[in-house]
Coordinates of N, CA and C in Angstrom, one line a residue:
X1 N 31.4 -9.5 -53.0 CA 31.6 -10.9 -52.9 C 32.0 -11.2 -51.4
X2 N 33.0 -10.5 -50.9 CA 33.6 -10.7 -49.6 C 32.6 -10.5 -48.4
X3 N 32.0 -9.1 -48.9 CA 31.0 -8.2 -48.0 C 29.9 -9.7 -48.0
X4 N 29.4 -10.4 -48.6 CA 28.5 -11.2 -48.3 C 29.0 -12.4 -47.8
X5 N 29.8 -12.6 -48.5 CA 30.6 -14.0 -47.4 C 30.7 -13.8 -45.7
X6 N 31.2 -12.7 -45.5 CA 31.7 -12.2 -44.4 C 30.1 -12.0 -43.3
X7 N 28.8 -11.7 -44.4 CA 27.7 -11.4 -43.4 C 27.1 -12.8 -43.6
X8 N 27.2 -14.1 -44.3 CA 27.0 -15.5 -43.9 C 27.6 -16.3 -42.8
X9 N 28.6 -15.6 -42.8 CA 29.5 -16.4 -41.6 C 29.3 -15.8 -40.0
X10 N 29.3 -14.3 -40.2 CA 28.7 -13.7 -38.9 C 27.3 -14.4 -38.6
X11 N 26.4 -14.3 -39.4 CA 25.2 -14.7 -39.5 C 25.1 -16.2 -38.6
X12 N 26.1 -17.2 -39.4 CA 25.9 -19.0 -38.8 C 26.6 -18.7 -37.6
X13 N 28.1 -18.4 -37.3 CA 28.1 -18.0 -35.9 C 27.3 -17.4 -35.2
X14 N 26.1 -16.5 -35.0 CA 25.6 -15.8 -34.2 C 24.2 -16.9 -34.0
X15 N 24.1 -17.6 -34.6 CA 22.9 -18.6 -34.7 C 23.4 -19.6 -34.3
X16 N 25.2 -19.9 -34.0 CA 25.5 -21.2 -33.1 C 25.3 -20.7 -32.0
X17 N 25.5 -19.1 -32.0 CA 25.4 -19.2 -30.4 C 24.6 -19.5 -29.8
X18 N 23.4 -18.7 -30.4 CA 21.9 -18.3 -29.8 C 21.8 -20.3 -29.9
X19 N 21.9 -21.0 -30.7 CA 21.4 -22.8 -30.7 C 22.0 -23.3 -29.4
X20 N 23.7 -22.4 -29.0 CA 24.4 -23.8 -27.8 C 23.5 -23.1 -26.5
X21 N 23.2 -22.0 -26.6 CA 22.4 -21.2 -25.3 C 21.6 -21.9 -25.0
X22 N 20.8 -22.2 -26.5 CA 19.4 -23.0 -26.0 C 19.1 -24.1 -25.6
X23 N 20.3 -25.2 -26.7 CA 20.2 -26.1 -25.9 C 21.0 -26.7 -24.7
X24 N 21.9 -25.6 -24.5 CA 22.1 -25.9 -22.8 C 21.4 -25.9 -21.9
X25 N 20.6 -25.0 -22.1 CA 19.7 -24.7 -20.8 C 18.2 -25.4 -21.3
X26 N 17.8 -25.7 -22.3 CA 16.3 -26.9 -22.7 C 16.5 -28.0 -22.2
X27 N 18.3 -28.3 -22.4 CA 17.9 -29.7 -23.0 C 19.3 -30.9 -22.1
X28 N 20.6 -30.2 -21.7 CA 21.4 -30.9 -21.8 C 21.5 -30.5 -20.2
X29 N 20.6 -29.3 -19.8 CA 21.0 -29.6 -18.1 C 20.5 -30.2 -17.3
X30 N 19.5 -31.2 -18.1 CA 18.9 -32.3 -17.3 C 19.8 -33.3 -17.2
X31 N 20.8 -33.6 -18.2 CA 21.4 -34.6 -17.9 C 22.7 -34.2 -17.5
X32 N 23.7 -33.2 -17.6 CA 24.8 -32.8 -17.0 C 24.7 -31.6 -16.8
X33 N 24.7 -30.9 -15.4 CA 24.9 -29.0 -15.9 C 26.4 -28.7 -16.3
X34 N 27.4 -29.2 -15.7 CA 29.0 -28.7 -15.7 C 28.8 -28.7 -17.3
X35 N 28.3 -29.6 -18.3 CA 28.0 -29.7 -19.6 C 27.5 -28.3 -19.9
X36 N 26.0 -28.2 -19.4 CA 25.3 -26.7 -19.9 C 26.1 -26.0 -19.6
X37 N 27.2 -25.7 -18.8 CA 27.5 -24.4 -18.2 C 28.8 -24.3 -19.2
X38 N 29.2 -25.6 -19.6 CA 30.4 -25.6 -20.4 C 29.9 -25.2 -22.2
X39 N 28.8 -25.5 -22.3 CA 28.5 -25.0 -23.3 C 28.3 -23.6 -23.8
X40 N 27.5 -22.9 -22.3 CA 27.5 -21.4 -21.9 C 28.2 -21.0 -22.4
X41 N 29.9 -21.2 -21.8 CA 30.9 -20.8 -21.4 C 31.6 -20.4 -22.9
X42 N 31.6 -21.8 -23.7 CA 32.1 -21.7 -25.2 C 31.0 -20.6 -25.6
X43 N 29.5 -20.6 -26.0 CA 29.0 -19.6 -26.4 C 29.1 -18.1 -26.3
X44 N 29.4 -17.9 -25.0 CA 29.9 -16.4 -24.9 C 31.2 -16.3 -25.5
X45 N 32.0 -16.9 -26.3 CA 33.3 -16.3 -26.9 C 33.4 -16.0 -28.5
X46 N 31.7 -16.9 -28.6 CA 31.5 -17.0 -30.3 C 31.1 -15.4 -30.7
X47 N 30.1 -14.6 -30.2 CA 30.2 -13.1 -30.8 C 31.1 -12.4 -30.9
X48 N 32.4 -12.1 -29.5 CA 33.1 -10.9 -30.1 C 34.4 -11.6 -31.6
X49 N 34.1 -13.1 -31.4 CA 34.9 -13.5 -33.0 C 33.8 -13.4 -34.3
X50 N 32.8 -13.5 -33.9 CA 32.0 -13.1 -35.0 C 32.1 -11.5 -35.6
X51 N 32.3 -11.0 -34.8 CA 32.2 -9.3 -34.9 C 33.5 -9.3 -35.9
X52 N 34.4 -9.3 -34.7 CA 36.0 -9.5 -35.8 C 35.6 -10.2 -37.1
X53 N 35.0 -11.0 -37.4 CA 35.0 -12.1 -38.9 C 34.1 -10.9 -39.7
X54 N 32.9 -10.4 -39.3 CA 32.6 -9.7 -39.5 C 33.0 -8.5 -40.2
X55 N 33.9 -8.3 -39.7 CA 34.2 -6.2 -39.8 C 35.5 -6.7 -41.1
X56 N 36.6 -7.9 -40.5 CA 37.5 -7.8 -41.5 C 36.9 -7.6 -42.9
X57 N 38.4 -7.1 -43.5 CA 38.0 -7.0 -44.8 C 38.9 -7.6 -45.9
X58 N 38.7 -7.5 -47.6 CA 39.9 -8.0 -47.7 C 41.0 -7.5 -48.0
X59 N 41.9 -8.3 -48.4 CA 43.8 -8.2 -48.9 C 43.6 -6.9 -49.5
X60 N 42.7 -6.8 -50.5 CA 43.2 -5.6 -51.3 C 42.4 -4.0 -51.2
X61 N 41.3 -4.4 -50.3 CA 40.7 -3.3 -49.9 C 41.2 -2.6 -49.2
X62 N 41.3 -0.7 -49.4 CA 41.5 -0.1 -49.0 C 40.3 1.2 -48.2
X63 N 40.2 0.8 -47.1 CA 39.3 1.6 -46.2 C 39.6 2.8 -45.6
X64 N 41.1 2.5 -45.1 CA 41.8 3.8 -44.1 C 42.2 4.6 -45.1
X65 N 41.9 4.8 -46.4 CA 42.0 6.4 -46.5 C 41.6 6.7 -47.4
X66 N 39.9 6.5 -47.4 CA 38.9 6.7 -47.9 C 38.7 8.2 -47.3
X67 N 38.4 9.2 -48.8 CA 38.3 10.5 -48.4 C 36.5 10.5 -47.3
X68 N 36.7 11.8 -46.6 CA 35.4 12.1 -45.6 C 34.4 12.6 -46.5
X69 N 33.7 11.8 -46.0 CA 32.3 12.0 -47.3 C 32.0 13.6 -47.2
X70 N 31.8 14.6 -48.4 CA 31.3 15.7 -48.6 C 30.2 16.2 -47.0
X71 N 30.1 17.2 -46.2 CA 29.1 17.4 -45.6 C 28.3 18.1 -46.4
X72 N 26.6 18.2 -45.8 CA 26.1 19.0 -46.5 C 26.1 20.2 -46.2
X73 N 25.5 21.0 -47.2 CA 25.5 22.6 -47.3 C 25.5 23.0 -46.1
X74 N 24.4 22.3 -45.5 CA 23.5 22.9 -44.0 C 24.2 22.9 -43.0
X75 N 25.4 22.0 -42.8 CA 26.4 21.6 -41.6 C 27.2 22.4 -42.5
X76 N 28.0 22.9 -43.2 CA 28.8 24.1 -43.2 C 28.6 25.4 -43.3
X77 N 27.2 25.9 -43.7 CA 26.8 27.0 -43.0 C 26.4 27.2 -41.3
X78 N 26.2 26.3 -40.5 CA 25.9 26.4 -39.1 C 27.5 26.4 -38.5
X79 N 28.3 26.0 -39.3 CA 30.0 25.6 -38.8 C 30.1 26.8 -38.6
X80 N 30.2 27.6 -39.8 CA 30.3 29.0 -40.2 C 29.7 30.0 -39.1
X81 N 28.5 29.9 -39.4 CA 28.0 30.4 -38.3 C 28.6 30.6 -36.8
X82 N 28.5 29.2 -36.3 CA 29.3 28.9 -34.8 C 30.1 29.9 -35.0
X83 N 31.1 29.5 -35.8 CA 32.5 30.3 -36.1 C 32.2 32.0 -35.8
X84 N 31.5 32.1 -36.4 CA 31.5 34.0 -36.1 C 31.3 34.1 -35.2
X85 N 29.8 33.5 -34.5 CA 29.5 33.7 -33.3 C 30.2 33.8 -31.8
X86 N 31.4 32.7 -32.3 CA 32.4 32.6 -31.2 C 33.6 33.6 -31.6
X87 N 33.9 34.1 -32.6 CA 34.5 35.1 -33.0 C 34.1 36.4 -32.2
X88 N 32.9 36.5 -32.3 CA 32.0 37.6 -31.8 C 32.5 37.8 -30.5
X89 N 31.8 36.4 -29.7 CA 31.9 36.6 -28.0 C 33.3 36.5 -27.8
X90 N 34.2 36.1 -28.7 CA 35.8 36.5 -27.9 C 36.1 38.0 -28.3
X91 N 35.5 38.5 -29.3 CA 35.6 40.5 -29.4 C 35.3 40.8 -28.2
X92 N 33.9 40.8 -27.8 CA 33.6 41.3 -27.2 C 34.3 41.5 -25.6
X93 N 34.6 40.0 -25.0 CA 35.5 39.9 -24.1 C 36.6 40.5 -23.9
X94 N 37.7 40.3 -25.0 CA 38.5 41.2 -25.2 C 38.4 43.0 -25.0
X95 N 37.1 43.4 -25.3 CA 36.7 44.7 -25.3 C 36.2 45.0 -23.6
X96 N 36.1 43.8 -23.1 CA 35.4 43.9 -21.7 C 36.6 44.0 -20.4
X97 N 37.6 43.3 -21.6 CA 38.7 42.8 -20.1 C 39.9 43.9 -20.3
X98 N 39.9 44.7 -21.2 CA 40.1 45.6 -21.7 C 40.4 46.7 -20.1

């Protein structure tokens, strides 16, 4: 419920912006630019509040300490792997500097 509220509202902010862009510069700098530029001006502030409106979440949701999703098999056999491998080349060193 939140999750979709939250992407309507990002949504109509991001569509005021892209509207005050356009009609600044279509339509209102014929008759004042300090206007279009003032318009500009307000529009560049609406995305990074959109973002924030965005991402919040709510009261009772708990995000930060949501366990790390499972990796798969494939990424813990190559971990493994790495792992010996570098196991390996520090033997060997050791045997070199020896």
């Amino acid at each position: 419920m939140y999750r979709r509220r939250r992407r309507r509202v990002y949504l109509a902010m991001m569509l005021t912006c892209l509207a005050l862009f356009i009609l600044a510069w279509a339509g209102v700098r014929m008759w004042s630019l300090p206007g279009a530029i003032g318009m500009c001006l307000f529009a560049m502030l609406i995305p990074p509040v959109a973002v924030i409106i965005g991402n919040r979440r709510a009261p009772g949701e708990r995000w930060w300490d949501e366990p790390e999703p499972p990796k798969p098999p494939d990424w813990q056999r190559r971990e493994e792997l790495r792992r010996e491998q570098h196991e390996e080349r520090l033997r060997r060193k050791r045997r070199r500097d020896r």
